[in-house]
């Protein structure tokens, strides 16, 4: 393994795109959104980094990060409890900045001294709204071969509906597409409204640590906020910025509907294998029991994590850890997050229940294919 | 800093009657209950009882067990002072010795015990399925002012002669010990779980070691010696679930009982007494569109497209379309191919059951055997494994093994 280790440190922005899924982040942030029956979004990125030998990882949190802190703990799950490097959670300084950072530049500027003190030659910057088994080694190889200053990972895919409808004026979140010429980025488009597959940036950047420090220090004094818009886009002539195409499986969360769809896609074995096959994805261990099927339980086409007790019917659904489905209950086309209880004879369809929701017995709740109903955490219906 | 009580787990058992399952691992490492190994039970009991220092005495095929225990983190036993330690026999200036008996195993590790200077030592067996609060046991030991206590179970009188029996007075003080007697005077069977005052333990182990005629065994030597000297010995009655899963059929039975916590007395689903284990790290299990799952326990990473009834599937088991699994214990990462029938049996880890193969049979009046397929074994397409077979080698396509 030693030879495959990348000499890079990781910087993760766990709050990016929070406001695309306001329902899911009422008590958490993008990085800790539950996904795929037992994971949180950040698990995919952290595991990918660790699997590629990146073991110095900073998570720059902005707000609502309590659930993330609980999830990450000391980082042991990802083997990130280290003397050198390991997991480094960076909370905002309340007294230093009047408001918490809004763009990457401010956030990176706040850890400039930390960056200067590190030993790694490169830095990888990434968001957590994409679940993918990402091979950073391949990206690194491409970075070296092209002789790039900055490499941006992108995927050829359509701009999701949720993004196309986004008003740039009502949100600070931006998305980017790349115009490429023989791999080199000629233009970075911001919030383009174009149909069909685009070179859609995954917001994963590889850059040398020295260059990053230089660019951030410079941008910060000029009051720039955005790394992409204010640093990369205007300097494409002088900076060698290259694209790296990611061709693996990825699930990008852009709104609640697409969160629902991306979960459901994993009911297809092919997709599940594509996401989890390349290398292991680690998550916090809960020590649940194996799932129990009791009596008249009937389950078809479902993904079910450990710790569930199923006595009713479940179809086309994703059940997270510790979900209970009572006798005579019917669950169809649902995502039931951890410790949801569907009591006896309740019927739910096209629902997303957040953690520890209880649907009391006999209730019938239905959303629709185009509009899954969401129940906030800890609620009893 | 001294500990009040530390635990020593005897985990050297070969489990020879589990033959096919214990070729390459010690009995305490045998998988159990969907995601556990037998040793998870004493380890979790220790942690749940507040014991944070545990020595595990290994001897037979320790590799799997060593790796499984690792630094003890899954049981929260990676501690600065104490924690879990695997203690194999080692070389000393006076020469090296395998553990000659249970008492000798502890004797050879007296220096480990001395490091923590505990008042009490609890000696546990690494191959029993049992949920027990050792605090209650210790409380009893202290209340009685005992020097030695043994946990006992009431067994039916007609079976009593199969066990080591403690004859006790109305105050639970032990007056006599009978090892598998023809005429039992008591039905209190020793569970092989002891609490010693450390000074008493040391004295008797040292004396026992000096006796060339001793078998260095707790049951045969130490307990009789304690009795002879009139030591304060008490029997602590335990009335929970306890099973020594020494045979294939008892192992199978105990697994089946896990699925019926309401009646069997073994409740692994109790949130107040969790059994911890090293996690597989796999995704949630998948139940396909044509699958059928009834009264079963399924673990992370399974893919089920066939029929599973009243069975326990460990992590990562695949059941292909048209396969039928019933009354079976199927251990981790085993694949059951299309059309295969796997019933009333134990299939160990990483095995492959070929297409349309038949393993085991539902019990009849005169045939109740539990078929066993060892780890990594390949059962060929259309092959047949009879209800009494214990298969440890590959069975070729179409062949039969009885």
CSV table of C-alpha atoms in Angstrom, one decimal, chain A residues 35-381:
chain,number,residue,atom,x,y,z
A,35,UNK,CA,-27.9,7.6,3.0
A,36,UNK,CA,-28.0,4.0,1.7
A,37,UNK,CA,-29.5,2.3,4.7
A,38,UNK,CA,-26.6,2.8,7.1
A,39,UNK,CA,-24.3,5.5,6.0
A,40,UNK,CA,-23.9,9.3,6.3
A,41,UNK,CA,-22.9,11.2,3.2
A,42,UNK,CA,-19.5,12.0,4.5
A,43,UNK,CA,-18.7,8.3,4.9
A,44,UNK,CA,-18.1,7.9,1.2
A,45,UNK,CA,-15.6,10.8,0.9
A,46,UNK,CA,-13.8,9.9,4.1
A,47,UNK,CA,-13.6,6.2,3.2
A,48,UNK,CA,-12.4,7.0,-0.3
A,49,UNK,CA,-9.7,9.3,1.0
A,50,UNK,CA,-8.5,6.8,3.6
A,51,UNK,CA,-8.6,4.0,1.1
A,52,UNK,CA,-6.2,6.0,-1.0
A,53,UNK,CA,-3.8,6.7,1.8
A,54,UNK,CA,-4.9,10.2,2.7
A,55,UNK,CA,-4.8,10.3,6.4
A,56,UNK,CA,-4.6,13.9,7.3
A,57,UNK,CA,-8.2,15.2,6.9
A,58,UNK,CA,-9.7,18.5,8.1
A,59,UNK,CA,-13.4,19.0,8.2
A,60,UNK,CA,-14.3,22.7,8.1
A,61,UNK,CA,-17.7,22.9,9.7
A,62,UNK,CA,-19.9,26.0,9.5
A,63,UNK,CA,-23.1,25.3,11.4
A,64,UNK,CA,-25.4,22.5,12.6
A,65,UNK,CA,-22.4,20.3,13.1
A,66,UNK,CA,-23.4,18.6,16.3
A,67,UNK,CA,-24.7,15.5,14.6
A,68,UNK,CA,-21.5,15.3,12.5
A,69,UNK,CA,-19.3,15.6,15.6
A,70,UNK,CA,-21.2,12.7,17.1
A,71,UNK,CA,-20.9,10.7,14.0
A,72,UNK,CA,-17.2,11.3,13.5
A,73,UNK,CA,-16.1,11.0,17.1
A,74,UNK,CA,-12.4,10.6,17.2
A,75,UNK,CA,-12.3,9.3,13.6
A,76,UNK,CA,-11.5,5.8,14.7
A,77,UNK,CA,-14.1,4.2,12.3
A,78,UNK,CA,-12.0,5.5,9.4
A,79,UNK,CA,-8.7,4.7,11.0
A,80,UNK,CA,-8.2,8.4,11.5
A,81,UNK,CA,-7.2,8.4,15.1
A,82,UNK,CA,-3.6,9.2,14.4
A,83,UNK,CA,-0.6,10.9,16.1
A,84,UNK,CA,0.3,12.4,12.8
A,85,UNK,CA,-2.5,13.9,10.9
A,86,UNK,CA,-5.8,12.0,11.4
A,87,UNK,CA,-9.1,13.7,11.7
A,88,UNK,CA,-9.2,17.5,12.4
A,89,UNK,CA,-12.6,19.1,12.9
A,90,UNK,CA,-12.3,22.9,12.5
A,91,UNK,CA,-15.2,24.8,14.1
A,92,UNK,CA,-15.7,28.5,13.2
A,93,UNK,CA,-14.2,31.1,15.5
A,94,UNK,CA,-17.0,33.0,17.0
A,95,UNK,CA,-15.0,36.0,17.9
A,96,UNK,CA,-12.8,36.2,14.9
A,97,UNK,CA,-15.4,36.6,12.2
A,98,UNK,CA,-18.6,38.4,12.7
A,99,UNK,CA,-20.5,35.9,10.6
A,100,UNK,CA,-19.4,32.4,9.8
A,101,UNK,CA,-17.6,31.9,6.5
A,102,UNK,CA,-19.7,32.1,3.4
A,103,UNK,CA,-17.3,31.0,0.7
A,104,UNK,CA,-14.3,28.6,0.6
A,105,UNK,CA,-11.8,31.4,0.5
A,106,UNK,CA,-12.8,32.7,4.0
A,107,UNK,CA,-12.8,29.2,5.3
A,108,UNK,CA,-9.5,28.3,3.9
A,109,UNK,CA,-8.0,31.7,5.0
A,110,UNK,CA,-9.1,30.8,8.5
A,111,UNK,CA,-6.9,27.7,8.5
A,112,UNK,CA,-4.0,29.3,6.6
A,113,UNK,CA,-1.6,28.9,9.5
A,114,UNK,CA,-2.6,25.2,9.8
A,115,UNK,CA,-2.0,24.7,6.1
A,116,UNK,CA,1.4,26.3,6.3
A,117,UNK,CA,2.4,24.0,9.1
A,118,UNK,CA,1.5,20.7,7.2
A,119,UNK,CA,4.0,18.5,5.4
A,120,UNK,CA,1.9,17.1,2.5
A,121,UNK,CA,2.8,18.4,-0.9
A,122,UNK,CA,-0.8,18.5,-2.2
A,123,UNK,CA,-4.2,19.4,-1.0
A,124,UNK,CA,-7.5,17.8,-2.0
A,125,UNK,CA,-10.6,19.9,-1.4
A,126,UNK,CA,-14.1,18.3,-1.6
A,127,UNK,CA,-17.8,18.6,-0.7
A,128,UNK,CA,-20.0,16.0,0.8
A,129,UNK,CA,-23.1,16.1,-1.4
A,130,UNK,CA,-21.8,13.4,-3.6
A,131,UNK,CA,-21.7,9.7,-2.6
A,132,UNK,CA,-19.1,8.0,-4.7
A,133,UNK,CA,-16.3,5.5,-4.3
A,134,UNK,CA,-13.7,7.9,-5.6
A,135,UNK,CA,-10.2,6.9,-6.7
A,136,UNK,CA,-8.0,9.8,-5.7
A,137,UNK,CA,-5.0,7.9,-6.9
A,138,UNK,CA,-6.3,8.0,-10.5
A,139,UNK,CA,-7.0,11.7,-10.1
A,140,UNK,CA,-3.5,12.2,-8.8
A,141,UNK,CA,-2.0,10.3,-11.7
A,142,UNK,CA,-3.9,12.5,-14.1
A,143,UNK,CA,-2.8,15.6,-12.3
A,144,UNK,CA,0.9,14.6,-12.6
A,145,UNK,CA,0.6,13.5,-16.2
A,146,UNK,CA,-1.1,16.7,-17.4
A,147,UNK,CA,1.3,18.9,-15.4
A,148,UNK,CA,-1.6,20.8,-14.0
A,149,UNK,CA,-1.6,23.4,-11.3
A,150,UNK,CA,-5.1,22.5,-10.4
A,151,UNK,CA,-7.2,19.5,-11.3
A,152,UNK,CA,-11.0,19.5,-11.0
A,153,UNK,CA,-12.9,16.3,-11.0
A,154,UNK,CA,-16.0,16.3,-13.1
A,155,UNK,CA,-18.7,13.9,-14.3
A,156,UNK,CA,-20.5,13.9,-17.6
A,157,UNK,CA,-24.1,14.2,-16.4
A,158,UNK,CA,-27.1,16.4,-16.7
A,159,UNK,CA,-27.7,19.3,-14.4
A,160,UNK,CA,-30.3,18.0,-12.0
A,161,UNK,CA,-33.7,19.5,-12.0
A,162,UNK,CA,-33.2,21.0,-8.6
A,163,UNK,CA,-30.2,23.0,-9.7
A,164,UNK,CA,-31.7,24.1,-13.0
A,165,UNK,CA,-34.6,25.8,-11.0
A,166,UNK,CA,-32.2,27.5,-8.7
A,167,UNK,CA,-32.2,31.3,-8.5
A,168,UNK,CA,-28.7,32.5,-8.2
A,169,UNK,CA,-30.0,35.5,-6.3
A,170,UNK,CA,-31.7,33.5,-3.6
A,171,UNK,CA,-28.8,31.2,-2.7
A,172,UNK,CA,-25.1,31.4,-2.2
A,173,UNK,CA,-24.6,27.9,-3.5
A,174,UNK,CA,-23.2,27.7,-6.9
A,175,UNK,CA,-22.6,24.9,-9.3
A,176,UNK,CA,-20.1,24.8,-12.1
A,177,UNK,CA,-19.6,23.2,-15.5
A,178,UNK,CA,-16.3,23.0,-17.4
A,179,UNK,CA,-15.5,23.8,-21.0
A,180,UNK,CA,-12.6,21.6,-21.8
A,181,UNK,CA,-10.0,21.6,-24.6
A,182,UNK,CA,-7.8,18.5,-24.6
A,183,UNK,CA,-8.4,18.1,-20.9
A,184,UNK,CA,-7.6,21.7,-20.0
A,185,UNK,CA,-10.3,23.9,-18.6
A,186,UNK,CA,-10.9,26.8,-20.9
A,187,UNK,CA,-14.0,28.2,-19.1
A,188,UNK,CA,-15.8,27.6,-15.9
A,189,UNK,CA,-19.5,28.3,-16.2
A,190,UNK,CA,-21.4,29.3,-13.1
A,191,UNK,CA,-25.0,28.0,-12.8
A,192,UNK,CA,-25.5,27.4,-16.5
A,193,UNK,CA,-28.9,26.4,-17.6
A,194,UNK,CA,-28.1,23.9,-20.3
A,195,UNK,CA,-29.8,20.7,-21.0
A,196,UNK,CA,-28.1,17.4,-21.8
A,197,UNK,CA,-24.9,15.9,-20.3
A,198,UNK,CA,-22.4,18.6,-19.1
A,199,UNK,CA,-18.9,18.4,-17.7
A,200,UNK,CA,-20.5,18.9,-14.3
A,201,UNK,CA,-17.9,19.8,-11.7
A,202,UNK,CA,-17.9,17.5,-8.6
A,203,UNK,CA,-16.1,20.2,-6.7
A,204,UNK,CA,-13.2,18.0,-6.0
A,205,UNK,CA,-9.9,19.9,-6.4
A,206,UNK,CA,-6.3,18.8,-6.3
A,207,UNK,CA,-3.8,21.5,-5.9
A,208,UNK,CA,-0.3,21.9,-4.5
A,209,UNK,CA,-0.4,23.1,-0.9
A,210,UNK,CA,2.0,26.0,-1.6
A,211,UNK,CA,0.0,27.2,-4.6
A,212,UNK,CA,-3.3,27.0,-2.5
A,213,UNK,CA,-1.8,29.1,0.3
A,214,UNK,CA,-0.6,31.7,-2.2
A,215,UNK,CA,-3.9,31.9,-3.9
A,216,UNK,CA,-6.0,32.0,-0.8
A,217,UNK,CA,-3.8,34.6,0.9
A,218,UNK,CA,-4.0,36.8,-2.2
A,219,UNK,CA,-7.8,36.3,-2.6
A,220,UNK,CA,-8.6,37.0,1.0
A,221,UNK,CA,-7.0,40.4,1.1
A,222,UNK,CA,-9.0,41.3,-2.0
A,223,UNK,CA,-12.2,40.2,-0.2
A,224,UNK,CA,-13.0,37.4,-2.6
A,225,UNK,CA,-15.3,34.7,-1.4
A,226,UNK,CA,-15.4,31.9,-3.9
A,227,UNK,CA,-12.6,29.7,-4.8
A,228,UNK,CA,-14.1,28.7,-8.2
A,229,UNK,CA,-15.7,32.0,-9.2
A,230,UNK,CA,-13.1,34.4,-7.9
A,231,UNK,CA,-9.8,32.5,-8.1
A,232,UNK,CA,-10.0,29.8,-10.7
A,233,UNK,CA,-12.4,31.2,-13.3
A,234,UNK,CA,-10.6,34.5,-13.9
A,235,UNK,CA,-7.1,32.9,-14.0
A,236,UNK,CA,-7.7,30.1,-16.5
A,237,UNK,CA,-5.2,31.7,-18.9
A,238,UNK,CA,-2.3,31.7,-16.4
A,239,UNK,CA,-3.2,28.8,-14.2
A,240,UNK,CA,-3.1,25.3,-15.7
A,241,UNK,CA,-6.4,24.0,-14.7
A,242,UNK,CA,-7.3,20.5,-15.9
A,243,UNK,CA,-10.4,18.4,-15.8
A,244,UNK,CA,-10.3,14.8,-14.5
A,245,UNK,CA,-13.3,12.8,-15.6
A,246,UNK,CA,-14.8,10.5,-13.0
A,247,UNK,CA,-16.6,7.6,-14.7
A,248,UNK,CA,-17.6,5.6,-11.7
A,249,UNK,CA,-21.0,5.6,-9.9
A,250,UNK,CA,-22.0,8.6,-8.0
A,251,UNK,CA,-25.1,9.9,-6.3
A,252,UNK,CA,-25.4,13.7,-6.1
A,253,UNK,CA,-27.9,15.1,-3.7
A,254,UNK,CA,-29.5,18.2,-5.1
A,255,UNK,CA,-33.0,18.2,-3.5
A,256,UNK,CA,-35.3,16.0,-1.5
A,257,UNK,CA,-36.8,14.4,-4.5
A,258,UNK,CA,-33.5,13.5,-5.9
A,259,UNK,CA,-32.4,12.3,-2.5
A,260,UNK,CA,-35.3,9.9,-2.6
A,261,UNK,CA,-34.4,8.7,-6.1
A,262,UNK,CA,-30.7,8.3,-5.4
A,263,UNK,CA,-31.6,6.0,-2.4
A,264,UNK,CA,-34.1,4.0,-4.5
A,265,UNK,CA,-31.5,3.5,-7.3
A,266,UNK,CA,-29.5,1.4,-4.9
A,267,UNK,CA,-32.3,-1.2,-4.9
A,268,UNK,CA,-30.8,-2.2,-8.2
A,269,UNK,CA,-27.9,-4.6,-7.5
A,270,UNK,CA,-25.9,-3.2,-10.3
A,271,UNK,CA,-25.9,0.3,-8.8
A,272,UNK,CA,-25.3,-1.0,-5.3
A,273,UNK,CA,-22.2,-3.0,-6.5
A,274,UNK,CA,-21.0,0.0,-8.5
A,275,UNK,CA,-21.1,2.3,-5.4
A,276,UNK,CA,-19.8,-0.2,-2.8
A,277,UNK,CA,-17.8,-2.6,-4.9
A,278,UNK,CA,-14.5,-0.7,-5.6
A,279,UNK,CA,-13.4,-0.3,-2.0
A,280,UNK,CA,-15.0,-0.5,1.5
A,281,UNK,CA,-17.1,2.3,2.9
A,282,UNK,CA,-16.8,2.7,6.6
A,283,UNK,CA,-19.4,4.1,9.0
A,284,UNK,CA,-20.0,4.4,12.7
A,285,UNK,CA,-20.8,1.1,14.3
A,286,UNK,CA,-24.0,0.8,16.3
A,287,UNK,CA,-23.8,-2.8,17.4
A,288,UNK,CA,-27.3,-3.6,16.2
A,289,UNK,CA,-28.5,-7.2,16.1
A,290,UNK,CA,-29.2,-8.9,12.9
A,291,UNK,CA,-32.6,-7.9,11.5
A,292,UNK,CA,-35.5,-10.1,12.5
A,293,UNK,CA,-38.3,-11.2,10.3
A,294,UNK,CA,-41.2,-12.3,12.4
A,295,UNK,CA,-44.5,-14.0,11.6
A,296,UNK,CA,-46.3,-12.7,8.6
A,297,UNK,CA,-43.5,-10.4,7.5
A,298,UNK,CA,-43.5,-10.0,3.7
A,299,UNK,CA,-40.6,-8.2,2.1
A,300,UNK,CA,-39.9,-7.5,-1.5
A,301,UNK,CA,-37.3,-5.5,-3.2
A,302,UNK,CA,-35.9,-3.8,-0.1
A,303,UNK,CA,-32.6,-2.8,1.4
A,304,UNK,CA,-32.6,-3.3,5.1
A,305,UNK,CA,-29.9,-2.5,7.6
A,306,UNK,CA,-29.2,-4.4,10.9
A,307,UNK,CA,-31.3,-3.9,13.9
A,308,UNK,CA,-34.7,-3.9,12.2
A,309,UNK,CA,-37.7,-5.9,13.4
A,310,UNK,CA,-40.2,-6.5,10.6
A,311,UNK,CA,-43.6,-8.0,11.2
A,312,UNK,CA,-45.5,-6.3,8.4
A,313,UNK,CA,-45.1,-5.8,4.7
A,314,UNK,CA,-42.3,-3.9,3.1
A,315,UNK,CA,-41.9,-3.2,-0.6
A,316,UNK,CA,-39.5,-1.1,-2.7
A,317,UNK,CA,-38.1,0.6,0.4
A,318,UNK,CA,-34.9,1.5,2.2
A,319,UNK,CA,-34.8,0.8,5.9
A,320,UNK,CA,-32.1,2.2,8.1
A,321,UNK,CA,-30.8,0.7,11.3
A,322,UNK,CA,-33.3,-0.1,14.0
A,323,UNK,CA,-36.5,0.4,12.1
A,324,UNK,CA,-39.6,-1.4,13.3
A,325,UNK,CA,-42.5,-2.4,11.1
A,326,UNK,CA,-45.4,-3.7,13.2
A,327,UNK,CA,-47.9,-6.4,12.4
A,328,UNK,CA,-50.3,-5.6,9.5
A,329,UNK,CA,-48.3,-2.5,8.7
A,330,UNK,CA,-47.6,-1.7,5.0
A,331,UNK,CA,-44.6,0.1,3.8
A,332,UNK,CA,-44.2,0.9,0.1
A,333,UNK,CA,-41.8,3.1,-1.7
A,334,UNK,CA,-40.4,4.6,1.5
A,335,UNK,CA,-37.2,5.6,3.0
A,336,UNK,CA,-37.3,5.0,6.8
A,337,UNK,CA,-34.4,6.5,8.6
A,338,UNK,CA,-32.9,5.0,11.7
A,339,UNK,CA,-35.2,3.9,14.5
A,340,UNK,CA,-38.4,4.8,12.7
A,341,UNK,CA,-41.4,2.9,14.1
A,342,UNK,CA,-44.3,2.1,11.8
A,343,UNK,CA,-46.9,0.7,14.3
A,344,UNK,CA,-49.3,-2.1,13.5
A,345,UNK,CA,-51.8,-1.6,10.7
A,346,UNK,CA,-50.3,1.7,9.7
A,347,UNK,CA,-49.8,2.3,6.0
A,348,UNK,CA,-47.2,4.5,4.4
A,349,UNK,CA,-46.3,5.1,0.8
A,350,UNK,CA,-43.8,7.5,-0.8
A,351,UNK,CA,-42.6,8.7,2.5
A,352,UNK,CA,-39.3,9.8,3.9
A,353,UNK,CA,-39.3,9.6,7.7
A,354,UNK,CA,-36.3,11.1,9.4
A,355,UNK,CA,-34.7,9.5,12.5
A,356,UNK,CA,-36.9,8.3,15.4
A,357,UNK,CA,-40.2,9.1,13.7
A,358,UNK,CA,-43.2,7.1,14.9
A,359,UNK,CA,-46.3,6.5,12.7
A,360,UNK,CA,-48.9,5.4,15.1
A,361,UNK,CA,-51.1,2.4,14.5
A,362,UNK,CA,-53.8,2.5,11.9
A,363,UNK,CA,-52.6,5.8,10.3
A,364,UNK,CA,-52.4,6.0,6.5
A,365,UNK,CA,-50.0,8.4,4.9
A,366,UNK,CA,-49.2,8.8,1.3
A,367,UNK,CA,-47.0,10.9,-0.8
A,368,UNK,CA,-46.5,10.5,-4.5
A,369,UNK,CA,-43.8,9.6,-6.9
A,370,UNK,CA,-43.1,13.2,-7.7
A,371,UNK,CA,-43.5,14.5,-4.2
A,372,UNK,CA,-42.5,12.1,-1.4
A,373,UNK,CA,-43.8,13.3,2.0
A,374,UNK,CA,-41.2,14.1,4.6
A,375,UNK,CA,-41.6,13.7,8.4
A,376,UNK,CA,-39.1,15.6,10.5
A,377,UNK,CA,-37.0,13.8,13.1
A,378,UNK,CA,-38.5,12.7,16.5
A,379,UNK,CA,-42.1,13.4,15.3
A,380,UNK,CA,-45.0,11.2,16.1
A,381,UNK,CA,-47.7,11.0,13.5
